[in-house]
PDB file of C-alpha atoms in Angstrom:
ATOM      1  CA  MET A   1      24.293   3.501  17.066  1.00 74.00           C
ATOM      2  CA  SER A   2      27.436   1.639  16.165  1.00 82.00           C
ATOM      3  CA  ILE A   3      28.746   0.254  12.902  1.00 86.00           C
ATOM      4  CA  GLY A   4      27.738  -3.221  14.066  1.00 86.00           C
ATOM      5  CA  ASP A   5      24.134  -2.099  14.508  1.00 84.00           C
ATOM      6  CA  VAL A   6      24.031  -0.586  11.039  1.00 86.00           C
ATOM      7  CA  SER A   7      25.597  -3.660   9.449  1.00 92.00           C
ATOM      8  CA  GLY A   8      23.071  -5.856  11.263  1.00 90.00           C
ATOM      9  CA  ILE A   9      20.195  -3.769   9.942  1.00 91.00           C
ATOM     10  CA  MET A  10      21.635  -3.888   6.420  1.00 94.00           C
ATOM     11  CA  ALA A  11      22.137  -7.655   6.622  1.00 95.00           C
ATOM     12  CA  SER A  12      18.555  -8.174   7.748  1.00 94.00           C
ATOM     13  CA  ALA A  13      17.343  -5.893   4.930  1.00 95.00           C
ATOM     14  CA  ILE A  14      19.224  -7.933   2.331  1.00 97.00           C
ATOM     15  CA  PHE A  15      17.852 -11.140   3.861  1.00 96.00           C
ATOM     16  CA  GLN A  16      14.299  -9.756   3.641  1.00 96.00           C
ATOM     17  CA  ILE A  17      14.855  -8.832  -0.005  1.00 96.00           C
ATOM     18  CA  LEU A  18      15.972 -12.382  -0.755  1.00 96.00           C
ATOM     19  CA  ILE A  19      13.050 -13.902   1.146  1.00 96.00           C
ATOM     20  CA  LEU A  20      10.479 -11.702  -0.593  1.00 95.00           C
ATOM     21  CA  ALA A  21      11.900 -11.808  -4.128  1.00 96.00           C
ATOM     22  CA  GLY A  22      13.084 -15.421  -4.074  1.00 96.00           C
ATOM     23  CA  PRO A  23       9.786 -17.225  -4.746  1.00 95.00           C
ATOM     24  CA  ILE A  24       8.902 -14.940  -7.656  1.00 96.00           C
ATOM     25  CA  LEU A  25      12.345 -15.298  -9.223  1.00 96.00           C
ATOM     26  CA  ILE A  26      12.301 -19.082  -8.810  1.00 97.00           C
ATOM     27  CA  ILE A  27       8.887 -19.309 -10.483  1.00 96.00           C
ATOM     28  CA  ALA A  28      10.100 -17.160 -13.401  1.00 96.00           C
ATOM     29  CA  LEU A  29      13.213 -19.319 -13.693  1.00 96.00           C
ATOM     30  CA  VAL A  30      11.248 -22.582 -13.734  1.00 96.00           C
ATOM     31  CA  VAL A  31       8.706 -21.315 -16.276  1.00 96.00           C
ATOM     32  CA  GLY A  32      11.497 -20.008 -18.517  1.00 93.00           C
ATOM     33  CA  LEU A  33      13.345 -23.308 -18.267  1.00 94.00           C
ATOM     34  CA  VAL A  34      10.242 -25.348 -19.121  1.00 95.00           C
ATOM     35  CA  ILE A  35       9.466 -23.145 -22.125  1.00 93.00           C
ATOM     36  CA  ALA A  36      13.101 -23.330 -23.277  1.00 91.00           C
ATOM     37  CA  ILE A  37      13.030 -27.130 -23.080  1.00 94.00           C
ATOM     38  CA  LEU A  38       9.776 -27.200 -25.054  1.00 92.00           C
ATOM     39  CA  GLN A  39      11.292 -24.876 -27.652  1.00 90.00           C
ATOM     40  CA  ALA A  40      14.375 -27.059 -27.940  1.00 90.00           C
ATOM     41  CA  THR A  41      12.392 -30.266 -28.354  1.00 93.00           C
ATOM     42  CA  THR A  42      10.026 -28.801 -30.949  1.00 91.00           C
ATOM     43  CA  SER A  43      12.712 -26.754 -32.771  1.00 88.00           C
ATOM     44  CA  ILE A  44      10.729 -23.535 -32.367  1.00 85.00           C
ATOM     45  CA  GLN A  45      13.157 -20.605 -32.514  1.00 83.00           C
ATOM     46  CA  GLU A  46      10.794 -17.825 -31.415  1.00 83.00           C
ATOM     47  CA  GLN A  47      12.540 -15.702 -28.778  1.00 80.00           C
ATOM     48  CA  THR A  48       9.401 -13.922 -27.583  1.00 83.00           C
ATOM     49  CA  LEU A  49       7.520 -17.133 -26.781  1.00 84.00           C
ATOM     50  CA  THR A  50       8.702 -17.207 -23.169  1.00 83.00           C
ATOM     51  CA  PHE A  51       7.473 -13.691 -22.404  1.00 90.00           C
ATOM     52  CA  VAL A  52       3.725 -14.309 -22.022  1.00 91.00           C
ATOM     53  CA  PRO A  53       3.947 -17.489 -19.879  1.00 92.00           C
ATOM     54  CA  LYS A  54       6.534 -15.859 -17.605  1.00 93.00           C
ATOM     55  CA  ILE A  55       4.425 -12.746 -17.114  1.00 95.00           C
ATOM     56  CA  ALA A  56       1.320 -14.855 -16.453  1.00 96.00           C
ATOM     57  CA  ALA A  57       3.166 -17.036 -13.930  1.00 96.00           C
ATOM     58  CA  ILE A  58       4.652 -14.011 -12.160  1.00 96.00           C
ATOM     59  CA  MET A  59       1.263 -12.284 -11.945  1.00 97.00           C
ATOM     60  CA  LEU A  60      -0.345 -15.457 -10.573  1.00 97.00           C
ATOM     61  CA  ALA A  61       2.452 -15.895  -8.041  1.00 96.00           C
ATOM     62  CA  LEU A  62       2.167 -12.264  -6.954  1.00 96.00           C
ATOM     63  CA  ALA A  63      -1.595 -12.637  -6.544  1.00 97.00           C
ATOM     64  CA  LEU A  64      -1.155 -15.780  -4.437  1.00 97.00           C
ATOM     65  CA  LEU A  65       1.802 -14.572  -2.368  1.00 96.00           C
ATOM     66  CA  ALA A  66       0.856 -10.910  -1.903  1.00 96.00           C
ATOM     67  CA  GLY A  67      -0.693 -11.440   1.527  1.00 96.00           C
ATOM     68  CA  TRP A  68       2.344 -13.278   2.838  1.00 97.00           C
ATOM     69  CA  MET A  69       4.705 -10.732   1.288  1.00 96.00           C
ATOM     70  CA  PHE A  70       2.895  -7.759   2.845  1.00 96.00           C
ATOM     71  CA  ALA A  71       2.711  -9.485   6.240  1.00 97.00           C
ATOM     72  CA  THR A  72       6.440 -10.243   6.161  1.00 96.00           C
ATOM     73  CA  LEU A  73       7.300  -6.711   5.084  1.00 96.00           C
ATOM     74  CA  GLY A  74       4.984  -5.272   7.740  1.00 96.00           C
ATOM     75  CA  GLU A  75       6.694  -7.279  10.487  1.00 96.00           C
ATOM     76  CA  TYR A  76      10.099  -6.145   9.263  1.00 95.00           C
ATOM     77  CA  THR A  77       8.930  -2.523   9.239  1.00 95.00           C
ATOM     78  CA  LYS A  78       7.608  -2.858  12.803  1.00 96.00           C
ATOM     79  CA  ASP A  79      10.967  -4.284  13.854  1.00 93.00           C
ATOM     80  CA  LEU A  80      12.775  -1.349  12.247  1.00 92.00           C
ATOM     81  CA  PHE A  81      10.494   1.190  13.911  1.00 93.00           C
ATOM     82  CA  SER A  82      11.057  -0.480  17.282  1.00 92.00           C
ATOM     83  CA  LEU A  83      14.793   0.204  16.875  1.00 87.00           C
ATOM     84  CA  ILE A  84      14.311   3.975  16.553  1.00 86.00           C
ATOM     85  CA  PRO A  85      14.202   4.778  20.316  1.00 86.00           C
ATOM     86  CA  GLY A  86      17.548   3.029  20.811  1.00 81.00           C
ATOM     87  CA  MET A  87      19.240   5.152  18.160  1.00 78.00           C
ATOM     88  CA  ALA A  88      19.016   8.394  20.129  1.00 73.00           C
ATOM     89  CA  GLY A  89      21.447   7.558  22.851  1.00 61.00           C
TER      90      GLY A  89
END
């Protein structure tokens, strides 16, 4: 196994992390932005107000996307395991 193989595996791992975490992070960002805009327009200065809607949105997104996330991670794991026989020689 060469350095190029290892760097390819690491690059694909980072790409999978971005693909799996991206939708959840984008949803948290959008919910936080909407709550911040509402706080600015209504002059509410409560810092903890964004916590509950963000957590609720993240939990809902995880519930909706869990099947896709596990399928994607399972395919990546199968791909990694298929590389093991080539590492020996």
